[in-house]
Short mmCIF file of C-alpha atoms in Angstrom, two decimals:
data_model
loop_
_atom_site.label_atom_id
_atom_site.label_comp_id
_atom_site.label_asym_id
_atom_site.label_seq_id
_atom_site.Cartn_x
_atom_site.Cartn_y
_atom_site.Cartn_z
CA UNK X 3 0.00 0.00 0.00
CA UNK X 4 2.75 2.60 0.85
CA UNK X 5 4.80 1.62 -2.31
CA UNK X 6 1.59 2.52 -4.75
CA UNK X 7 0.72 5.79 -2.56
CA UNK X 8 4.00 6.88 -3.06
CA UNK X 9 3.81 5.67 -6.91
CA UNK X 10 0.87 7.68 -7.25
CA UNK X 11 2.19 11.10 -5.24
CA UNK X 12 5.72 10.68 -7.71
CA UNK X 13 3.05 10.51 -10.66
CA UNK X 14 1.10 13.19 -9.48
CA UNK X 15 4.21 15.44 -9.06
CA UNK X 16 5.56 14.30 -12.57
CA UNK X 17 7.36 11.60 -12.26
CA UNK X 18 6.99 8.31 -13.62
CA UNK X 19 7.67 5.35 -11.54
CA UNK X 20 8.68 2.41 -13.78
CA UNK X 21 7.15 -0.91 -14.35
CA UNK X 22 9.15 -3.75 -12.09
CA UNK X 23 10.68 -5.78 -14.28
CA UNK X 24 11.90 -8.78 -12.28
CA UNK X 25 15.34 -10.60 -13.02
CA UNK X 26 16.22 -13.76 -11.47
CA UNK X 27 19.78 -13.27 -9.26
CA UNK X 28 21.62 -15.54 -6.88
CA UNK X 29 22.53 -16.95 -4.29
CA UNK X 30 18.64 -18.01 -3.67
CA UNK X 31 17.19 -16.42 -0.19
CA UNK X 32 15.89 -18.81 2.26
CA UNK X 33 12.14 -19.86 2.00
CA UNK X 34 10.38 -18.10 5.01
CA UNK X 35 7.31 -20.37 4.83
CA UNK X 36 8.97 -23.41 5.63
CA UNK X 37 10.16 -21.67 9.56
CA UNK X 38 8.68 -22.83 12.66
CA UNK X 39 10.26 -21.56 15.96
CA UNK X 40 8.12 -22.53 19.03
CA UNK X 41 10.52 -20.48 21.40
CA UNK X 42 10.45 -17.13 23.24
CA UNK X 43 13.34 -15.56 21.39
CA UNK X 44 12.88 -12.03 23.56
CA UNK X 45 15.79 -11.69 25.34
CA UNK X 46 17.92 -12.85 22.69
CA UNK X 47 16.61 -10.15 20.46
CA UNK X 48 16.66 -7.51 22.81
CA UNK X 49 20.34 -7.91 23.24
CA UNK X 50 20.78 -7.88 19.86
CA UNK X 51 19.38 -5.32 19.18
CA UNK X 52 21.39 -3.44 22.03
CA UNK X 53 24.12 -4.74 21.11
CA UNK X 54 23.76 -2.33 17.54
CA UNK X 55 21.95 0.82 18.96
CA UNK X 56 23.60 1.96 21.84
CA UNK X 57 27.48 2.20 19.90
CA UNK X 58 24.73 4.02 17.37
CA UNK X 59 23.21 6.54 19.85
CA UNK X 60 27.22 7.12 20.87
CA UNK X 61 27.80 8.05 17.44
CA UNK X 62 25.17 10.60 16.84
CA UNK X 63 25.45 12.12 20.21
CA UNK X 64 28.93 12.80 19.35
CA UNK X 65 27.94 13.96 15.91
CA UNK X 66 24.65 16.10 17.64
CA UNK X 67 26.46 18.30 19.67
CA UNK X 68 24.16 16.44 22.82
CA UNK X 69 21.16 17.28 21.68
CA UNK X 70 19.01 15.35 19.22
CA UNK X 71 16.23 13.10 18.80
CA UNK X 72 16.96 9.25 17.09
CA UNK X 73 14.59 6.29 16.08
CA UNK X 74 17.42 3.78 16.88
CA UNK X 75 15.23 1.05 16.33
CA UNK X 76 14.48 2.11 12.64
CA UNK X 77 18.11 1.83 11.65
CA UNK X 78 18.63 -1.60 13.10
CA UNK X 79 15.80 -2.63 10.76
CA UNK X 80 17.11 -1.11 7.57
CA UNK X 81 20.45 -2.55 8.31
CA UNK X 82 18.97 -5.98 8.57
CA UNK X 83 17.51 -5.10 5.27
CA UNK X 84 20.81 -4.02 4.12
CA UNK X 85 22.23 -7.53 5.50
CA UNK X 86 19.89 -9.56 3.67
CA UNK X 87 20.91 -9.03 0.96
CA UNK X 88 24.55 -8.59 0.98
CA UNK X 89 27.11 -10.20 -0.69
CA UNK X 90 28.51 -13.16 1.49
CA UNK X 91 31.19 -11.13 3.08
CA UNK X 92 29.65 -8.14 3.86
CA UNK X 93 26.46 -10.26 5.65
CA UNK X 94 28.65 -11.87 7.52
CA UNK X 95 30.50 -8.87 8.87
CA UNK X 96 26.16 -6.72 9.08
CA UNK X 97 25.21 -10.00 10.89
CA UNK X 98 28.34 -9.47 13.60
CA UNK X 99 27.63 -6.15 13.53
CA UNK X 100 22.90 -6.61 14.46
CA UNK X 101 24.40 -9.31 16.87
CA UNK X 102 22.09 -11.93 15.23
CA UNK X 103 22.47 -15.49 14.27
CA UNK X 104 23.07 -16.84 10.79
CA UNK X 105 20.04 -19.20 11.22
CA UNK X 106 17.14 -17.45 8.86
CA UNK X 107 14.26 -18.27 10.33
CA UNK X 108 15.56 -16.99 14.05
CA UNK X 109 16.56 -13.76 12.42
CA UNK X 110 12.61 -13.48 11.00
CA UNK X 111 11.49 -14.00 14.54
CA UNK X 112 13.74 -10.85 15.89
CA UNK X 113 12.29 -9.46 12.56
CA UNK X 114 9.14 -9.75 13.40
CA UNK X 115 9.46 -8.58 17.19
CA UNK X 116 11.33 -5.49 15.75
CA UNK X 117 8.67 -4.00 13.13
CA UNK X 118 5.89 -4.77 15.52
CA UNK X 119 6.84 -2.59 18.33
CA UNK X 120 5.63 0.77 17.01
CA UNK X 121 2.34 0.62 15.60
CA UNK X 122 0.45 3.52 15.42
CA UNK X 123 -3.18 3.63 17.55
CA UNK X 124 -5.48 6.31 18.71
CA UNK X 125 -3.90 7.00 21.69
CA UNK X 126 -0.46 6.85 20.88
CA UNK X 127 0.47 8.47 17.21
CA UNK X 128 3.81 6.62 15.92
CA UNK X 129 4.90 6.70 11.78
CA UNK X 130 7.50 5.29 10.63
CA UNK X 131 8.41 4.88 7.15
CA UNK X 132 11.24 2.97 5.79
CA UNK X 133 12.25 3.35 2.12
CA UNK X 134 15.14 2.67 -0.30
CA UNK X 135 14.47 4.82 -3.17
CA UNK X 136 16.00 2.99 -6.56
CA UNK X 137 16.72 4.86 -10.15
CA UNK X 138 14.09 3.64 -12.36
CA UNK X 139 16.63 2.16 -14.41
CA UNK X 140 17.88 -0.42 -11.56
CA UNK X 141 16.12 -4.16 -11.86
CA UNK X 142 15.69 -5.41 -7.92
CA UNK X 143 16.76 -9.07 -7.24
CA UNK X 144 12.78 -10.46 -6.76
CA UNK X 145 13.79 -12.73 -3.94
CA UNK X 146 15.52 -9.78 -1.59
CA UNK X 147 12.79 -7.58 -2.22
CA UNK X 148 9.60 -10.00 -1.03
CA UNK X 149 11.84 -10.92 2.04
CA UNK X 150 12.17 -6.91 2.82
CA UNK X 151 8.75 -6.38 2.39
CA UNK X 152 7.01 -9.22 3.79
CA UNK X 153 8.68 -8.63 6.73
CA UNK X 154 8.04 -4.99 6.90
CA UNK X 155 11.76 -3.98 6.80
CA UNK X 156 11.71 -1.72 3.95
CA UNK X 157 9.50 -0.59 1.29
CA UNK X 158 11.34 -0.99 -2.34
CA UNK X 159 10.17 1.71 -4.62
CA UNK X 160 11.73 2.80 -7.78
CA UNK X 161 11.73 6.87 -9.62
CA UNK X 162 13.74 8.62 -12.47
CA UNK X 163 16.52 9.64 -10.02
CA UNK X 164 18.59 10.43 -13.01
CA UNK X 165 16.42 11.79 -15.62
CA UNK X 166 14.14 14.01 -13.33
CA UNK X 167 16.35 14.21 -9.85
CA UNK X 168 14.68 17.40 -9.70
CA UNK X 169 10.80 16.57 -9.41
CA UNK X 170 12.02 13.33 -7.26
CA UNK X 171 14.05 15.04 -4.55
CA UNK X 172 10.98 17.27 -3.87
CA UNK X 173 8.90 14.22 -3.92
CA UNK X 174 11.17 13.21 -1.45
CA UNK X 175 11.67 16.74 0.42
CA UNK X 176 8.13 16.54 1.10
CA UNK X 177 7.30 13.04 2.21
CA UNK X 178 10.43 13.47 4.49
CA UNK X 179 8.80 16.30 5.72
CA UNK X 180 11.85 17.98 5.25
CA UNK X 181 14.31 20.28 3.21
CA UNK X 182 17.03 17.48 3.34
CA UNK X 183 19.73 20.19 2.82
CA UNK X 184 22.09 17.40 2.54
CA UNK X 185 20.58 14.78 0.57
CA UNK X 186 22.76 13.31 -2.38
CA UNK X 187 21.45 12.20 -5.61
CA UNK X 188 24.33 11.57 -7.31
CA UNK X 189 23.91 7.68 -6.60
CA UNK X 190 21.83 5.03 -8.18
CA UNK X 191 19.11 5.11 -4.85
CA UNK X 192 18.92 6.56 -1.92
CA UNK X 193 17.95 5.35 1.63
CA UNK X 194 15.15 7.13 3.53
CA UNK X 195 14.06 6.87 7.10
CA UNK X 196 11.43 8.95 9.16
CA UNK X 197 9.98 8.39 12.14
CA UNK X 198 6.95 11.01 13.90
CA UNK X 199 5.61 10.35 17.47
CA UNK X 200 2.92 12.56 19.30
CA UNK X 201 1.35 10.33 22.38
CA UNK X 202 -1.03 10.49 25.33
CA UNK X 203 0.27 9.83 28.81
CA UNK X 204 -1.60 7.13 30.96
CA UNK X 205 -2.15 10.05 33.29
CA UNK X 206 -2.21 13.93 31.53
CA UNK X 207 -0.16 16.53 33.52
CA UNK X 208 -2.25 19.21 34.67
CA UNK X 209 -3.83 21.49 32.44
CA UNK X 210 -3.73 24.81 34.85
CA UNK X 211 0.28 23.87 35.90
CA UNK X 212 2.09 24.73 32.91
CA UNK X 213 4.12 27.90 33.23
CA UNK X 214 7.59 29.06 31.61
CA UNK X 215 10.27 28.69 33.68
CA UNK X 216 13.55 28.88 32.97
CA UNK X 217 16.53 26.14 31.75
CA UNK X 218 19.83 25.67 33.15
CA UNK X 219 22.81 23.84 32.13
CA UNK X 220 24.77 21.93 34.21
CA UNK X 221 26.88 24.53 36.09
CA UNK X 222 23.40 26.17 36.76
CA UNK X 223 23.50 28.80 34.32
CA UNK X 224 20.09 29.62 32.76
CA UNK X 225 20.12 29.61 29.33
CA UNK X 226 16.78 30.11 28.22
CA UNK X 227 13.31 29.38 28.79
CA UNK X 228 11.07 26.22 28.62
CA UNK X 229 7.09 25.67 29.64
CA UNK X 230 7.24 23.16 32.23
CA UNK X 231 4.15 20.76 32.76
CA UNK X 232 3.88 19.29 36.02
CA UNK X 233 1.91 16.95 37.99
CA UNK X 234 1.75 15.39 41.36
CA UNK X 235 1.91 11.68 41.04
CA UNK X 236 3.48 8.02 42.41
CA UNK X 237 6.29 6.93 39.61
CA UNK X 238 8.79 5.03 39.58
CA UNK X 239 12.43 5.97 40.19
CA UNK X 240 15.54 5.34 40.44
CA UNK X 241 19.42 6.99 41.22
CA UNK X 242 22.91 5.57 39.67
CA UNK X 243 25.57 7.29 42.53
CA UNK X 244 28.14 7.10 40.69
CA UNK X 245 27.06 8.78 37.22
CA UNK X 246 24.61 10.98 39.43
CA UNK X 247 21.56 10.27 37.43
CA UNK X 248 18.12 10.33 38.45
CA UNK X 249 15.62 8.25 36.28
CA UNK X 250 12.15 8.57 36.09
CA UNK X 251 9.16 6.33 34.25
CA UNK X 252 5.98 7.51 32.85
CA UNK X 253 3.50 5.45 31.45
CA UNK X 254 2.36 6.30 27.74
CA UNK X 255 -0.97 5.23 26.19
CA UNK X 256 -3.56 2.62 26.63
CA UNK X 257 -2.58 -0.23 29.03
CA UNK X 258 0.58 1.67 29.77
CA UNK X 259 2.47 -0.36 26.60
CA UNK X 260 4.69 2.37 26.09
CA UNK X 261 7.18 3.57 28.86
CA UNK X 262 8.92 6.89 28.62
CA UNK X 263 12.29 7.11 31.16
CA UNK X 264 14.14 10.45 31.93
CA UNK X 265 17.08 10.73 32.88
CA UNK X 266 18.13 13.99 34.55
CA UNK X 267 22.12 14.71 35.15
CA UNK X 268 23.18 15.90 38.61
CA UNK X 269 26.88 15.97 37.72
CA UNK X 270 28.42 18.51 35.01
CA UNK X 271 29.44 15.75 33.03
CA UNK X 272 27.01 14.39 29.64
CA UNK X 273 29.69 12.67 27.56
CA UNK X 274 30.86 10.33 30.40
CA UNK X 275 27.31 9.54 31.18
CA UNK X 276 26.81 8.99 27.32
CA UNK X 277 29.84 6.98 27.45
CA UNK X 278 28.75 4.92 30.49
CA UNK X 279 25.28 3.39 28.52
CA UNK X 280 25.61 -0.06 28.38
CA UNK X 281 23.17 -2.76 28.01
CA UNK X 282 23.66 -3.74 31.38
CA UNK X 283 23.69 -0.43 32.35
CA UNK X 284 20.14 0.23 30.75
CA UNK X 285 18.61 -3.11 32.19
CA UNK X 286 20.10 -2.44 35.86
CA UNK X 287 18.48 0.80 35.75
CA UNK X 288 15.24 -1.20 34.68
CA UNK X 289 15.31 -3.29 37.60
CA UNK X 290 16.15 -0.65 40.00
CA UNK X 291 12.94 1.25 39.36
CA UNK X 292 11.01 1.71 42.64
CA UNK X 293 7.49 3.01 42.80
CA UNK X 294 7.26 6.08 45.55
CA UNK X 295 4.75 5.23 48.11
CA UNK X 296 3.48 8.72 48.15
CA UNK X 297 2.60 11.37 45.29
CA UNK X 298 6.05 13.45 44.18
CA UNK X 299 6.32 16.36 41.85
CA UNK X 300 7.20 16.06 38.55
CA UNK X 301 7.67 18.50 35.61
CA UNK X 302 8.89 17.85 32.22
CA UNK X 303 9.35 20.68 29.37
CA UNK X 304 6.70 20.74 26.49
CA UNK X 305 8.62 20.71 23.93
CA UNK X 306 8.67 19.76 19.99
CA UNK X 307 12.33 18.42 19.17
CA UNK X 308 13.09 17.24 15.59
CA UNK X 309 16.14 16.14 14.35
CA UNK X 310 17.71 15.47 10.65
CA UNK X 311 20.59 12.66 10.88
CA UNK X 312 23.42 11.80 8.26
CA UNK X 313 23.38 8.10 8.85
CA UNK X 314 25.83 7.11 5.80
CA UNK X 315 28.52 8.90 8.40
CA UNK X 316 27.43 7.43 11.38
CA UNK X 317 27.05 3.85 9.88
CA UNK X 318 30.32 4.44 8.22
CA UNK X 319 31.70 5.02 12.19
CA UNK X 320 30.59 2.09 12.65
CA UNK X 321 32.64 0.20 10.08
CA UNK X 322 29.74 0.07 7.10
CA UNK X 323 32.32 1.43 4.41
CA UNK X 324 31.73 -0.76 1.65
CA UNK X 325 28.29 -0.40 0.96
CA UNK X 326 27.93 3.50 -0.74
CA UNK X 327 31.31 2.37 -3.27
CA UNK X 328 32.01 -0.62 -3.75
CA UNK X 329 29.16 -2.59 -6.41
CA UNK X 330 30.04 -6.08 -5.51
CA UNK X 331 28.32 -5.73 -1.66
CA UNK X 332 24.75 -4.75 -3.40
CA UNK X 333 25.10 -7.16 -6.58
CA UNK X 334 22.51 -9.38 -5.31
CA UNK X 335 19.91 -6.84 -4.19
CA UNK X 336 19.71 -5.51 -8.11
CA UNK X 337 21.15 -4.75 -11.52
CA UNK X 338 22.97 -2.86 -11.65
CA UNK X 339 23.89 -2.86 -7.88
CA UNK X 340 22.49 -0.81 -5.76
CA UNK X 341 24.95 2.35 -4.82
CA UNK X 342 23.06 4.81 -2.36
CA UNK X 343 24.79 8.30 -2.10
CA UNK X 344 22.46 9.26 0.74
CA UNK X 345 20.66 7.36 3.95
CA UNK X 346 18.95 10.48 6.26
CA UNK X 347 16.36 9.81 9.36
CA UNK X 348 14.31 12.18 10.01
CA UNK X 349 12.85 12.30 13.85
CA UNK X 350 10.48 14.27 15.11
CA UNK X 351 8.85 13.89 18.82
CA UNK X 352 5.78 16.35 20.35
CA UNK X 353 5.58 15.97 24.27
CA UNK X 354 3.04 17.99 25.73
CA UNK X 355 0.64 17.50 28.85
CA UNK X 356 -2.39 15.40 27.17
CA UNK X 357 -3.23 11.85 28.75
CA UNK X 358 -5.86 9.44 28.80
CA UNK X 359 -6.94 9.69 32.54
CA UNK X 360 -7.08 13.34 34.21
CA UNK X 361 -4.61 14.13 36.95
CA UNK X 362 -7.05 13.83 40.08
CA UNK X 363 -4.86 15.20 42.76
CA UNK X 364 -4.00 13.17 45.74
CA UNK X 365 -3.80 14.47 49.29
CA UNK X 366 -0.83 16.25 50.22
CA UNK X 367 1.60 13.83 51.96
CA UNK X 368 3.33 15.46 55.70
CA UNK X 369 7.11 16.34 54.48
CA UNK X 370 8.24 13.87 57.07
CA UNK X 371 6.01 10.91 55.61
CA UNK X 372 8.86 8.26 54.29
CA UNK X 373 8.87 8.42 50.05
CA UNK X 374 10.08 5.19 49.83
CA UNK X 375 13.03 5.97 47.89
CA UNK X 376 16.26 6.36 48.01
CA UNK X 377 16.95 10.43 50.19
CA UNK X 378 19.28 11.47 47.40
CA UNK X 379 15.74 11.57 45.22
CA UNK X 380 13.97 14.04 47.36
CA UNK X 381 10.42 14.21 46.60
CA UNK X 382 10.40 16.11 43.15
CA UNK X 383 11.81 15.35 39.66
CA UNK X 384 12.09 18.99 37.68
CA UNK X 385 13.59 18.34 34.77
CA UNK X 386 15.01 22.22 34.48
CA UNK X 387 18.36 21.41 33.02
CA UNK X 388 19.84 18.61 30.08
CA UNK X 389 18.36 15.13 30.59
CA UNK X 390 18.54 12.28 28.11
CA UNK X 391 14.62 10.22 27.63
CA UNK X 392 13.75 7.71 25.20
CA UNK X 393 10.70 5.53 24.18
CA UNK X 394 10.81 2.34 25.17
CA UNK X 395 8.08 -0.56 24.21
CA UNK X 396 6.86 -2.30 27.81
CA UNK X 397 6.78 -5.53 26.17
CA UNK X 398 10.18 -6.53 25.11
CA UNK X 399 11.81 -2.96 26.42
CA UNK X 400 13.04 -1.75 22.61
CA UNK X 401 14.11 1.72 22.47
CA UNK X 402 12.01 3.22 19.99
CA UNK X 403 13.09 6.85 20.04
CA UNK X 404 16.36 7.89 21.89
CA UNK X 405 17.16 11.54 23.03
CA UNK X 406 18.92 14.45 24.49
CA UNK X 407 17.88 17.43 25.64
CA UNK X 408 20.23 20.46 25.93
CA UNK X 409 18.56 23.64 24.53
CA UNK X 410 15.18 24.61 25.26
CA UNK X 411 13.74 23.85 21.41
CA UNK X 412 9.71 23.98 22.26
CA UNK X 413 7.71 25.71 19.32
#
């Protein structure tokens, strides 16, 4: 469905998508009918797909100058994609890279976990659109392109990048939402990834507590203003001593599925914490969540944050070299291989103070009643200076979007 609406917008705009013509390519791509796992694969995909997007989210916070928004989650997929279709070599070295095992029809289980996380609903408002754009004169190896897109990993389309590169980059500008200031046709495709979230808490912060305050960095400095939207509630929390991080959870959407964690620096120091994120790191924090026994405040910036991400740089930190230059890496996904000059994601997350269930208050607790909690937590979480928050699903803990926030950026 998204490859003919996006046929049809090209069309409408001028530019004529090509009929597929199908050649037939080898090595042949394993048949996914004949899988049958009957195992919880969960953990082991979840520490896969750590294993990829934390040395990621390093990247592009070094990159980011600390403060940006990434769909880390959306790039492990479209590497998998990349993977599949690899030469021999170059699999074997994306399949060391995802963390996940040569055995096919394990790696459509983790692929199946992985597209399934972010669907969007009423309550919760998540699009994400994967796409590798191919010159109209390319032929796509059949076999790849069903296992892509039967397992919702990319969509294929083709367009005249190099007779009209004009009418398709703005067919591109605007389903990116986006000016793409970098973006590089110069290539035989390109590789396209957005990703939009706007959600409703479990529980709305209050409608008549939202006032601009101001924003400090970590040496206490204000350095502009932010609205803040609090509320009065029991969440869960935790402290790491020795980075000096507090963590908070909020519930997001129906049945709380969604989990959003902040993380709020108490130190002066956001490239060793950035450093210090680990897998283990993440999943001690996890477990060392403890609900307050009594209502504590908590205020979090409204804020829209959107951020435009070279990923052919930051893959290429990561040791994917061969893939934009050299034609025998892409020989099996088409003819002639596949040569993208440009991969971009595109994120863009709205926080505000909407939620499902109104934020009844509770009765004030006596300042000496016990919080439960460790002392260094106090009884507040004001999230008035940088913090780093991310998206996480509350089934299998994936990190769908992954953040920091520096500058106040709310529009």
């Amino acid at each position: 469905m998204k490859q003919l609406i996006f046929a049809l917008l090209l069309t409408c705009c001028g530019v004529q998508i090509s009929t597929q013509q199908y050649h037939q390519f080898s090595p042949a791509i394993y048949d996914q009918r004949s899988c049958y796992i009957n195992q919880d694969l969960t953990a082991e995909y979840r520490s896969s797909n750590y294993q990829f997007i934390l040395p990621l989210y390093k990247s592009v916070a070094v990159r980011s100058n600390l403060n940006f928004v990434l769909s880390p989650n959306s790039i492990w997929i479209i590497v998998a994609a990349i993977a599949e279709g690899a030469d021999p070599v170059t699999q074997q070295k994306l399949f060391q890279l995802l963390s996940v095992p040569n055995d096919p029809c394990v790696r459509q289980v983790y692929y199946q976990l992985a597209t399934t996380r972010a669907l969007p609903s009423n309550d919760v408002n998540i699009k994400n659109t994967r796409l590798w754009l191919f010159d109209d004169g390319t032929t796509v190896n059949p076999t790849w392109y069903d296992l892509v897109v039967k397992n919702s990993l990319l969509d294929v389309v083709r367009a005249p990048i190099r007779h009209n590169p004009i009418a398709t980059a703005n067919e591109i500008k605007r389903i990116m939402s986006s000016s793409l200031p970098r973006l590089d046709l110069s290539g035989n495709s390109v590789i396209l990834d957005t990703m939009d979230y706007n959600g409703l808490w479990a529980t709305a912060f209050s409608d008549a507590v939202i006032e601009r305050a101001p924003f400090y960095n970590l040496q206490g400095q204000p350095i502009g203003a932010v609205d803040i939207m609090r509320v009065q509630r029991r969440v869960r929390i935790a402290y790491h001593e020795k980075l000096q991080v507090k963590v908070i959870e909020l519930p997001v959407g129906a049945d709380e599925r969604y989990r959003m964690l902040f993380a709020m620096i108490i130190g002066d120091d956001i490239p060793s914490v950035v450093g210090a994120v680990t897998s283990d790191f993440v999943f001690e924090f996890l477990g060392s969540l403890r609900p307050s026994l009594i209502p504590i405040d908590v205020a979090i910036p409204r804020m829209v944050i959107s951020s435009e991400i070279d990923m052919r740089v930051v893959l290429e930190d990561l040791g994917i070299k061969e893939l934009w230059t050299d034609p025998a890496v892409t020989r099996y996904m088409s003819s002639p291989p596949a040569l993208p000059s440009s991969f971009v994601q595109r994120t863009t997350l709205v926080l505000n103070n909407t939620g499902l269930e109104y934020a009844y208050p509770e009765p004030q607790s006596a300042y000496n009643t016990r919080t439960g909690l460790d002392p260094v937590l106090g009884r507040e979480f004001i999230a008035d200076r940088p913090f780093l928050f991310g998206l996480f699903d509350a089934e299998t803990w994936t990190c769908l979007l992954s953040a920091i926030y520096t500058k106040p950026t709310y529009s």
